[in-house]
Amino acid sequence: MLLPLLLSSLLGGSQAMDERFWIRVQESVMVPEGLCISVPCSFSYPRQDWTGSTPAYGYWFKAVTETTKGAPVATNHQSREVEMSTRGRFQLTGDPAKGNCSLVIRDAQMQDESQYFFRVERGSYVRYNFMNNGFFLKVTVLSFTPSPQDHDTDLTCHVDFSRKGVSAQRTVRLRVAYAPRDLVISISRDNTPALEPQPQGNVPYLEAQKGQFLRLLCAADSQPPATLSWVLQDRVLSLSHPWGPRPLGLELPGVKAGDSGRYTCRAENRLGSQQRALDLSVQYPPENLRVMVSQANRTVLENLGNGTSLPVLEGQSLCLVCVTHSSPPARLSWTQRGQVLSPSQPSDPGVLELPRVQVEHEGEFTCHAQHPLGSQHVSLSLSVHYPPKLLGPSCSWEAEGLRCSCSSQASPAPSLRWWLGEELLEGNSSQDSFEVTPSSAGPWANSSLSLHGGLSSGFRLSCEAWNVHGAQSGSILQLPDKKGLISTAFSNGAFLGIGITALLFLCLAPIIMKILPKRRTQTETPRPRFSRHSTILDYINVVPKSGPLAQKRNQKATPNSPRTPLPPGAPSPESKKNQKKQYQLPSFPEPKSSTQAPESQESLEELHYATLNFPGVRPRPEARMPKGTQADYAEVKFQ
């Protein structure tokens, strides 16, 4: 029941079905915002319950407005209030009494867009809403968005009321402002025409060789004109005034390694900014090639140039680092004597490590830096230093006295000096009692000593070799009861020699009795026996005079070859033909000083030996050696 009543009220009650009520109006009307439009409209209603003098009222409402309570947007009823938002802009220009419902809309606003319907009132019967035959008002925007290309052009607005024969227009000069855009970077090499760099990823990349001339150009479109600047690593290199010349250039007359980096061109005005970057890589061959050295695990590095001599103590560790500057990085490698060395660190071939320097490492090491634009190399000479290694001393009796020689090898070359007891023997004595003759060749140092005149019993003669890395000495001791000599190679003097002699005496006496070879003849000739009055010291390093048979045998004998190579300048066996007695000296290791470096494995395995010569067995007085029987000899070696 409620819905029919509501519809009857909105549509004019029972008149809703009366075909005598009709209206003609456009279903949709479009008007640009801010402009005006006329909406033609006509309608008809029955002539019932009204006369010619009865006033006719017309109303335009927005859709869904209750006509009895809501305000119309336009009406000819002077006592009826109209909607505030449309007052003065919406006007019912038609006469409802004549069936004219035309409407004029001025200064259309976006909120005016809606559905509208018309209502007529005349007399008691004509009160009708044309709900289903209204119009829809569409408000559009007449807009013009200027672009940068419209700057400094004319814009004209023209309005034409053709039915009234009225038109109007207005023209303005456009001043279009916009933020920087279309920023472009170009490059000129050696005064050639500028070209844009090829992008690699998001940032253009430029390679240039050291010393080339480069000119970087930057331009941008903007209004008002933008301020341009060139920046390298947040450092402004060039800046232009907004009204300055365009484009902005940055000149690099001769590019250097330090010019590499990211160059950024910025354009900025009050409406915004834009920027672009360029990566410059300056390429150049290896420069300042050098070697950084760390010895014995020291953290402090020292720089060495080409041709440097590098002394290193044997057994120490050594690290050589080849360093250079180039772009792109050079390929580094190490060689020695023309042979390429394997890098200690494959990831860094410029590093060469020698954990334990040996003598065979001595020589020239070369670091090579290879590069497409050129190569370099740097060489250094490795000199392995080690403390003295003493050879000798050895002595022999000659016609003019005792002659001794001593040799030593070391790096740097050692110095040699002789001591007689506590007396230092240098040069030649004023009484011609001794004469010292030094010589040297490379790492070898040689010294000969000639002693003239009588020698006191129990004298001690020492040869000492030394350099900055250590010292070593050897001594010779004369026994009190014979002109026999026992040679020892130790640095603690005659006390150790006496101890060794006593030890040999106590330990070897029973051994010698058992190990002396017994040469038997086919006729079972009895061998001679030791004299009860003989001692072991009588047979140590004492060569008796040879009989005719022994002399004949000695002429046929061939001297044994020496155990160690003779140093340069040492006397040869031929030079000793006139010597009456020859003594071979053993070599014992000397205790190491705190300043000496650890010896190599080869040095640790060096054999020290001693030779005890027993020239012959002294027969008892009552025992006569058969004619033709030769003396027996034996040699005891301690290795």
XYZ file of C-alpha atoms in Angstrom:
639
model
C 0.000 0.000 0.000
C 2.811 2.466 0.828
C 4.685 2.134 -2.470
C 1.635 2.977 -4.701
C 0.855 5.954 -2.530
C 4.482 7.199 -2.715
C 4.561 6.825 -6.488
C 1.208 8.546 -6.744
C 2.532 11.451 -4.714
C 5.754 11.777 -6.777
C 4.036 11.465 -10.111
C 1.100 13.679 -9.299
C -1.403 11.297 -7.816
C -4.124 9.967 -10.167
C -2.717 12.147 -12.986
C 0.127 9.682 -13.437
C -1.961 7.714 -15.880
C -3.336 10.761 -17.667
C -1.966 10.829 -21.177
C -2.679 14.495 -21.530
C 0.520 15.209 -19.531
C 3.614 15.062 -21.743
C 7.011 16.838 -22.053
C 9.714 17.186 -24.703
C 13.350 17.706 -23.603
C 16.785 16.310 -24.452
C 17.650 13.230 -22.471
C 21.268 14.328 -22.036
C 22.812 17.751 -22.076
C 26.593 18.405 -22.075
C 28.201 21.632 -21.064
C 31.875 22.490 -20.454
C 32.702 23.557 -16.954
C 32.446 27.293 -16.511
C 30.379 27.823 -19.608
C 26.627 28.307 -20.140
C 23.988 26.301 -21.988
C 20.303 26.598 -22.881
C 18.106 23.529 -22.517
C 14.967 23.821 -24.754
C 11.842 22.269 -23.234
C 8.055 22.166 -23.950
C 5.219 20.375 -22.226
C 1.381 20.019 -22.189
C -1.269 19.460 -19.517
C -5.081 19.170 -19.544
C -7.361 22.183 -19.289
C -9.146 21.166 -16.162
C -10.022 23.155 -13.027
C -8.208 26.262 -14.130
C -9.016 29.382 -16.185
C -6.932 31.744 -18.219
C -6.335 33.895 -15.183
C -5.132 31.019 -13.060
C -1.317 31.367 -12.617
C 0.890 28.547 -13.884
C 4.062 27.663 -11.953
C 6.958 25.610 -13.230
C 9.838 24.021 -11.196
C 13.117 22.221 -12.067
C 14.311 19.776 -9.407
C 17.328 17.515 -8.990
C 16.380 13.892 -9.043
C 15.076 12.299 -5.838
C 14.118 15.687 -4.379
C 10.828 15.752 -2.487
C 8.922 18.476 -4.313
C 6.770 19.491 -1.333
C 9.730 20.089 0.943
C 12.903 20.298 -1.171
C 14.099 23.452 -2.946
C 14.064 23.590 -6.737
C 17.125 24.654 -8.726
C 14.981 27.082 -10.769
C 11.294 28.296 -10.746
C 9.071 31.189 -11.788
C 7.272 31.102 -8.455
C 8.662 34.219 -6.762
C 7.735 33.139 -3.246
C 9.508 29.779 -3.537
C 13.138 29.511 -2.339
C 15.634 27.959 -4.770
C 18.698 25.855 -3.964
C 21.623 27.989 -2.777
C 24.256 26.393 -5.050
C 22.299 27.144 -8.227
C 20.899 30.530 -7.283
C 21.627 33.056 -10.041
C 23.040 30.423 -12.378
C 19.955 28.288 -13.175
C 17.004 30.220 -14.734
C 13.602 29.039 -15.967
C 13.338 31.147 -19.096
C 10.181 29.493 -20.526
C 6.539 30.466 -19.606
C 4.742 27.485 -18.022
C 1.379 29.040 -18.862
C 2.268 28.633 -22.550
C 3.778 25.134 -22.174
C 7.415 26.322 -22.273
C 9.836 24.816 -19.720
C 13.182 25.937 -21.220
C 16.088 26.280 -18.794
C 19.343 28.285 -19.004
C 22.445 27.201 -17.028
C 25.330 29.623 -16.582
C 28.869 28.997 -15.245
C 28.314 25.268 -15.067
C 30.090 23.582 -12.147
C 31.138 20.017 -11.670
C 28.673 19.597 -8.772
C 25.822 20.537 -11.166
C 26.177 17.212 -12.916
C 22.937 15.291 -12.126
C 19.500 14.114 -13.334
C 16.779 16.842 -13.437
C 12.969 16.681 -13.783
C 10.202 19.321 -14.295
C 6.992 20.004 -12.239
C 3.942 22.055 -13.237
C 1.218 23.493 -10.965
C -2.033 25.254 -12.152
C -5.346 25.142 -10.427
C -6.399 22.279 -8.214
C -6.009 19.479 -10.704
C -2.763 20.233 -12.591
C -0.016 19.313 -10.148
C 2.263 16.973 -12.094
C 5.909 15.740 -11.876
C 7.517 14.632 -15.157
C 9.750 12.138 -13.381
C 10.390 9.823 -16.280
C 11.047 12.467 -18.900
C 13.770 14.709 -17.451
C 17.335 15.274 -18.705
C 20.816 14.435 -17.475
C 23.326 17.254 -17.239
C 26.927 16.249 -18.067
C 29.544 18.805 -17.055
C 32.835 18.463 -18.923
C 36.097 20.217 -18.558
C 37.428 22.340 -21.322
C 41.126 22.033 -20.574
C 44.362 22.764 -22.355
C 47.594 21.371 -20.981
C 50.560 23.184 -22.465
C 53.701 21.211 -23.303
C 57.286 22.455 -23.574
C 56.745 22.838 -27.311
C 53.926 25.355 -26.601
C 56.299 27.755 -24.907
C 56.209 31.237 -26.426
C 53.131 30.501 -28.596
C 49.615 32.155 -28.792
C 46.507 30.526 -27.231
C 43.045 31.791 -28.362
C 39.614 31.061 -26.795
C 36.613 31.707 -29.100
C 32.898 31.742 -27.997
C 30.134 31.889 -30.600
C 26.384 32.356 -29.960
C 25.402 31.650 -33.514
C 21.622 31.899 -32.946
C 22.016 35.330 -31.454
C 24.760 36.338 -33.856
C 27.141 37.034 -30.990
C 30.755 35.779 -30.686
C 33.819 36.603 -28.610
C 37.480 35.544 -28.346
C 40.631 36.184 -26.332
C 44.301 35.444 -27.069
C 47.209 34.988 -24.644
C 50.991 34.400 -25.084
C 52.046 31.185 -23.376
C 55.007 31.114 -21.062
C 55.426 27.380 -20.328
C 57.734 26.449 -17.420
C 59.012 22.896 -16.965
C 61.719 20.969 -15.170
C 64.939 19.890 -16.943
C 64.498 17.046 -19.411
C 66.304 15.287 -22.249
C 69.724 15.661 -20.615
C 72.457 14.549 -23.045
C 76.192 13.841 -22.509
C 78.574 13.866 -25.470
C 82.355 13.400 -25.752
C 85.026 14.848 -28.009
C 88.466 13.119 -28.261
C 91.517 15.006 -29.463
C 89.302 17.783 -30.906
C 87.186 15.368 -32.984
C 83.394 15.849 -33.343
C 81.461 15.084 -30.183
C 79.793 11.685 -29.928
C 77.522 10.164 -27.344
C 79.152 7.327 -25.343
C 77.825 3.816 -25.647
C 75.941 2.788 -22.507
C 76.980 -0.334 -20.607
C 74.117 -1.171 -18.309
C 72.576 1.942 -16.813
C 75.728 4.086 -16.967
C 77.700 4.970 -20.142
C 81.322 3.751 -20.072
C 84.297 5.499 -21.638
C 87.873 4.208 -22.023
C 90.706 6.634 -22.694
C 94.469 6.199 -22.847
C 96.664 8.208 -20.551
C 97.642 11.546 -22.085
C 94.646 11.853 -24.440
C 92.630 15.090 -24.765
C 88.983 14.761 -23.713
C 86.108 17.239 -23.729
C 82.879 16.265 -21.957
C 79.695 18.137 -22.999
C 76.380 18.332 -21.118
C 73.076 19.869 -22.313
C 69.458 19.788 -21.074
C 66.081 21.248 -22.114
C 64.298 23.268 -19.392
C 62.269 26.445 -18.752
C 63.459 28.493 -17.097
C 67.005 27.528 -18.149
C 68.636 25.154 -15.682
C 71.946 25.493 -13.889
C 74.385 22.902 -15.266
C 77.328 21.387 -13.385
C 79.965 18.651 -13.789
C 80.709 16.656 -10.625
C 83.410 14.022 -9.958
C 82.987 12.000 -6.780
C 80.903 14.788 -5.140
C 83.492 17.387 -6.179
C 82.157 20.161 -8.455
C 84.507 20.610 -11.429
C 82.501 23.045 -13.580
C 79.370 25.182 -13.103
C 77.312 27.263 -15.575
C 75.074 30.307 -15.019
C 71.385 29.729 -15.960
C 71.770 32.215 -18.788
C 75.237 31.076 -19.763
C 76.250 29.332 -22.996
C 74.928 25.860 -23.700
C 76.049 23.100 -23.560
C 78.399 23.041 -20.555
C 81.876 21.646 -21.395
C 84.554 20.050 -19.190
C 88.033 19.802 -20.716
C 90.686 17.264 -19.694
C 93.782 18.276 -21.742
C 95.840 15.180 -20.862
C 93.979 12.572 -18.873
C 95.842 11.037 -15.952
C 95.315 7.913 -13.893
C 93.701 10.032 -11.179
C 91.059 11.251 -13.659
C 89.349 7.853 -13.637
C 85.972 7.792 -11.926
C 82.286 8.582 -12.316
C 81.491 11.982 -13.847
C 77.953 13.295 -13.286
C 76.206 16.122 -15.150
C 73.409 17.806 -13.194
C 70.698 20.166 -14.520
C 68.485 21.966 -11.993
C 65.836 24.727 -11.927
C 63.003 25.687 -9.562
C 60.702 23.004 -10.993
C 63.028 20.028 -10.636
C 66.331 18.468 -11.655
C 67.823 15.746 -13.822
C 71.247 14.116 -13.951
C 73.255 11.549 -15.903
C 76.556 9.829 -15.133
C 79.564 8.669 -17.161
C 82.244 6.197 -16.004
C 85.715 7.131 -17.267
C 88.514 4.537 -17.205
C 92.016 5.854 -17.956
C 94.195 2.999 -19.237
C 97.992 2.997 -18.935
C 100.865 0.461 -18.895
C 102.689 -0.625 -15.716
C 104.293 2.203 -13.754
C 106.606 2.336 -10.743
C 107.286 -1.397 -10.810
C 109.053 -2.385 -7.590
C 109.521 -5.251 -5.160
C 108.443 -5.148 -1.533
C 110.495 -7.422 0.730
C 109.728 -9.015 4.087
C 112.512 -11.014 5.762
C 112.319 -13.404 8.713
C 108.524 -12.869 9.091
C 108.942 -9.156 9.693
C 105.795 -7.165 9.105
C 107.707 -4.057 7.976
C 108.157 -4.059 4.203
C 110.906 -2.297 2.296
C 110.767 -1.231 -1.349
C 113.525 -2.334 -3.726
C 114.144 -0.968 -7.209
C 115.655 -2.573 -10.274
C 119.175 -3.985 -9.857
C 119.105 -4.015 -6.058
C 121.271 -6.541 -4.227
C 119.398 -8.259 -1.410
C 121.434 -10.040 1.301
C 119.577 -12.784 3.185
C 120.874 -15.029 5.958
C 120.751 -18.729 5.115
C 117.762 -20.448 6.709
C 115.679 -17.299 7.062
C 112.251 -16.870 5.431
C 111.800 -14.418 2.578
C 108.694 -12.951 0.954
C 108.928 -10.964 -2.292
C 105.873 -8.962 -3.412
C 105.842 -7.444 -6.890
C 103.903 -4.158 -6.940
C 102.936 -1.924 -9.875
C 100.209 0.480 -10.986
C 98.395 -0.077 -14.299
C 94.927 -0.078 -15.814
C 93.683 -2.656 -16.454
C 95.845 -4.588 -13.952
C 98.997 -6.108 -15.430
C 99.684 -9.857 -15.405
C 102.532 -10.555 -12.953
C 104.995 -13.474 -12.875
C 108.376 -14.402 -11.319
C 111.377 -16.017 -13.053
C 114.827 -17.199 -11.954
C 117.552 -18.060 -14.430
C 114.971 -17.955 -17.217
C 112.642 -20.424 -15.510
C 109.095 -19.361 -14.595
C 108.443 -19.922 -10.879
C 105.141 -21.205 -9.572
C 103.350 -18.498 -7.578
C 103.062 -19.007 -3.831
C 99.504 -17.676 -3.971
C 97.644 -18.537 -7.222
C 95.187 -15.742 -6.548
C 98.088 -13.249 -6.327
C 100.898 -14.279 -8.723
C 102.956 -11.254 -7.689
C 103.820 -12.909 -4.341
C 106.865 -15.211 -4.111
C 107.624 -16.894 -0.778
C 110.805 -18.752 0.223
C 110.103 -20.318 3.643
C 113.778 -21.291 4.138
C 116.458 -19.616 2.017
C 119.220 -21.955 0.847
C 122.507 -21.304 -0.926
C 121.074 -22.653 -4.181
C 118.520 -19.809 -4.138
C 121.315 -17.309 -4.695
C 121.042 -15.478 -8.000
C 118.835 -13.062 -9.883
C 115.054 -12.989 -9.447
C 112.958 -11.073 -11.985
C 109.339 -9.908 -11.739
C 107.561 -9.380 -15.067
C 104.502 -7.120 -15.501
C 102.802 -7.747 -18.860
C 100.174 -5.347 -20.233
C 98.548 -4.690 -23.647
C 99.943 -1.139 -23.642
C 103.478 -2.148 -22.596
C 105.440 -4.349 -20.209
C 108.081 -3.854 -17.521
C 110.341 -5.999 -15.392
C 112.376 -5.488 -12.243
C 115.280 -7.674 -11.127
C 117.066 -8.076 -7.844
C 120.123 -10.104 -6.942
C 119.679 -12.444 -3.973
C 122.891 -12.938 -1.992
C 122.729 -15.753 0.593
C 124.884 -15.063 3.660
C 126.109 -17.690 6.116
C 128.689 -17.905 8.943
C 132.229 -19.252 8.383
C 132.860 -22.918 7.655
C 136.440 -23.695 8.675
C 138.680 -26.052 6.697
C 141.771 -26.833 8.736
C 144.092 -25.854 10.165
C 146.679 -28.357 8.879
C 150.403 -28.298 9.583
C 153.569 -30.010 8.331
C 157.228 -29.953 9.237
C 159.483 -28.497 6.573
C 163.195 -27.825 6.454
C 162.758 -24.258 7.575
C 160.269 -25.034 10.341
C 156.556 -25.633 10.855
C 154.228 -24.575 8.068
C 150.476 -24.398 8.662
C 147.547 -23.502 6.406
C 143.922 -22.600 7.178
C 140.918 -21.947 4.866
C 137.350 -20.859 5.437
C 134.260 -20.302 3.325
C 131.533 -17.781 4.249
C 129.349 -15.026 2.882
C 130.351 -12.320 3.179
C 133.925 -13.578 2.802
C 135.492 -14.276 6.205
C 138.638 -12.944 7.820
C 141.348 -15.267 9.184
C 143.865 -14.753 11.987
C 146.369 -16.920 13.871
C 146.864 -17.179 17.612
C 149.920 -18.680 19.297
C 148.716 -19.197 22.802
C 147.311 -15.793 23.730
C 149.474 -13.933 21.198
C 147.926 -12.688 17.931
C 150.189 -13.350 14.930
C 149.873 -10.625 12.289
C 152.077 -9.911 9.284
C 155.742 -10.773 9.769
C 157.631 -10.726 13.040
C 160.596 -8.448 13.507
C 162.820 -11.418 14.428
C 161.595 -13.460 11.437
C 160.148 -16.002 13.848
C 156.894 -16.262 11.885
C 155.372 -15.166 8.623
C 151.624 -14.873 7.783
C 150.546 -14.945 4.125
C 146.817 -14.250 3.478
C 144.891 -14.711 0.206
C 141.234 -14.743 -0.860
C 139.049 -15.726 -3.795
C 135.296 -15.179 -3.779
C 133.770 -16.614 -0.603
C 137.052 -18.319 0.328
C 139.734 -16.883 2.607
C 143.141 -18.611 2.930
C 146.040 -18.020 5.290
C 149.468 -19.656 5.573
C 151.677 -19.469 8.653
C 155.371 -20.276 8.762
C 156.988 -20.701 12.202
C 160.789 -20.636 12.381
C 163.037 -21.630 15.226
C 162.384 -23.810 18.221
C 158.928 -24.307 19.647
C 158.266 -24.727 23.339
C 156.650 -27.858 24.617
C 152.852 -27.817 24.893
C 152.310 -24.809 22.624
C 148.789 -24.200 21.243
C 148.303 -22.775 17.764
C 144.802 -21.603 16.702
C 143.234 -20.439 13.425
C 140.085 -18.291 13.726
C 137.614 -17.340 10.968
C 134.847 -14.801 11.430
C 132.338 -12.555 9.685
C 129.260 -10.599 10.776
C 127.225 -13.797 11.139
C 129.519 -15.786 13.422
C 132.973 -17.243 14.036
C 134.733 -20.631 14.092
C 138.229 -21.645 15.227
C 140.507 -24.674 15.188
C 143.606 -25.459 17.345
C 146.790 -27.520 17.126
C 148.484 -28.850 20.291
C 152.127 -30.091 20.533
C 152.794 -32.935 22.984
C 155.519 -32.473 25.621
C 157.529 -35.685 24.997
C 157.579 -35.957 21.197
C 157.433 -33.755 18.193
C 154.011 -35.101 17.515
C 150.989 -32.898 16.733
C 147.337 -33.600 17.502
C 144.934 -31.365 15.566
C 141.516 -30.531 16.930
C 138.649 -28.436 15.513
C 136.936 -26.825 18.459
C 136.768 -23.324 19.835
C 137.284 -24.047 23.518
C 141.085 -24.383 23.246
C 143.542 -26.976 24.405
C 141.469 -28.262 27.319
C 139.074 -30.077 25.030
C 142.061 -31.453 23.080
C 143.626 -32.778 26.269
C 140.335 -34.385 27.251
C 139.986 -36.088 23.883
C 143.604 -37.304 24.034
C 143.070 -38.791 27.489
C 139.831 -40.423 26.339
C 141.556 -41.911 23.315
C 144.360 -43.203 25.542
C 141.996 -44.914 27.962
C 139.638 -46.345 25.339
C 141.829 -47.260 22.413
C 144.706 -49.059 24.110
C 142.918 -52.424 24.400
C 141.190 -51.935 21.029
C 144.415 -51.303 19.165
C 145.928 -54.458 20.657
C 143.098 -56.437 19.041
C 142.562 -54.698 15.702
C 146.129 -54.375 14.480
C 146.286 -56.611 11.403
C 148.543 -59.597 11.656
C 150.324 -60.237 8.443
C 151.597 -63.759 8.398
C 154.061 -65.079 5.956
C 153.717 -68.507 4.339
C 156.508 -69.769 6.617
C 154.490 -68.720 9.711
C 156.967 -66.032 10.610
C 156.191 -64.805 14.166
C 154.906 -61.185 14.158
C 156.706 -58.569 16.231
C 155.183 -57.468 19.528
C 154.867 -54.112 21.211
C 157.658 -52.964 23.434
C 156.796 -52.924 27.054
C 158.230 -49.413 27.214
C 156.082 -48.051 24.348
C 152.975 -45.870 24.833
C 150.087 -45.078 22.508
C 151.329 -41.514 22.209
C 154.511 -42.841 20.667
C 152.467 -44.085 17.728
C 150.084 -41.203 17.155
C 150.953 -38.933 14.194
C 154.634 -39.951 14.339
C 156.185 -41.112 11.073
C 159.496 -42.938 11.659
C 162.323 -42.932 9.224
C 161.760 -45.482 6.519
C 164.154 -48.311 5.854
C 165.205 -49.317 2.381
C 162.271 -51.643 1.960
C 159.782 -49.090 3.212
C 161.301 -46.413 0.996
C 160.896 -48.691 -1.997
C 157.267 -49.316 -1.096
C 156.594 -45.622 -0.527
C 157.868 -44.845 -3.996
C 155.237 -47.194 -5.449
C 152.401 -45.950 -3.263
C 149.885 -43.441 -4.643
C 148.688 -40.676 -2.302
C 145.048 -40.848 -1.305
C 142.718 -38.145 -2.690
C 141.556 -35.519 -0.172
C 138.107 -35.903 1.411
C 137.050 -32.319 0.707
C 137.706 -30.005 -2.296
C 140.635 -27.747 -1.792
C 139.755 -24.073 -1.536
C 141.183 -21.602 -4.071
C 144.773 -20.802 -3.167
C 145.303 -23.846 -0.936
C 148.666 -25.684 -1.437
C 148.555 -28.754 -3.692
C 150.068 -32.158 -2.766
C 152.868 -31.598 -5.273
C 154.011 -28.533 -3.370
C 154.715 -30.696 -0.296
C 157.312 -33.064 -1.796
C 160.027 -31.522 0.328
C 158.072 -31.813 3.545
C 159.585 -34.189 6.068
C 156.340 -34.953 7.932
C 152.640 -34.589 6.962
C 149.762 -34.461 9.471
C 146.080 -34.771 8.659
C 143.800 -32.716 10.940
C 140.341 -33.736 12.005
C 137.412 -31.289 12.016
C 135.030 -31.202 14.974
C 131.905 -28.991 15.015
C 132.217 -25.794 16.977
C 129.469 -24.810 19.430
C 127.124 -22.300 17.763
C 126.958 -18.755 18.994
C 123.641 -17.033 19.585
C 124.202 -14.860 16.526
C 124.657 -17.777 14.132
C 121.773 -18.780 11.888
C 120.562 -22.374 11.895
C 122.653 -24.587 9.646
C 121.133 -26.238 6.616
C 120.324 -29.915 6.501
C 123.443 -30.568 4.474
C 125.568 -28.895 7.142
C 123.964 -30.992 9.876
C 124.871 -34.157 8.018
C 128.533 -33.203 7.468
C 130.906 -35.934 8.724
C 133.727 -34.994 11.059
C 136.597 -37.369 11.219
C 139.947 -37.939 12.854
C 142.850 -40.056 11.672
C 145.319 -41.766 13.960
C 148.389 -43.023 12.101
C 150.408 -45.892 13.612
C 153.435 -45.913 11.301
C 154.913 -49.119 12.669
C 155.300 -51.482 15.582
C 158.484 -51.024 17.577
C 160.031 -54.513 18.166
C 161.555 -55.635 21.397
C 165.316 -55.410 21.580
C 165.696 -59.157 21.799
C 163.374 -59.729 18.831
C 164.881 -59.208 15.467
C 162.670 -58.783 12.383
C 163.554 -61.286 9.713
C 165.197 -59.844 6.688
C 162.746 -58.808 4.057
C 159.904 -58.482 6.534
C 158.176 -55.071 6.272
C 156.599 -52.987 9.017
C 152.862 -53.223 9.665
C 150.586 -50.104 9.464
C 147.140 -49.492 10.737
C 144.682 -46.564 10.494
C 141.896 -45.916 12.972
C 139.096 -43.533 11.776
C 136.379 -41.966 13.916
C 133.447 -40.787 11.830
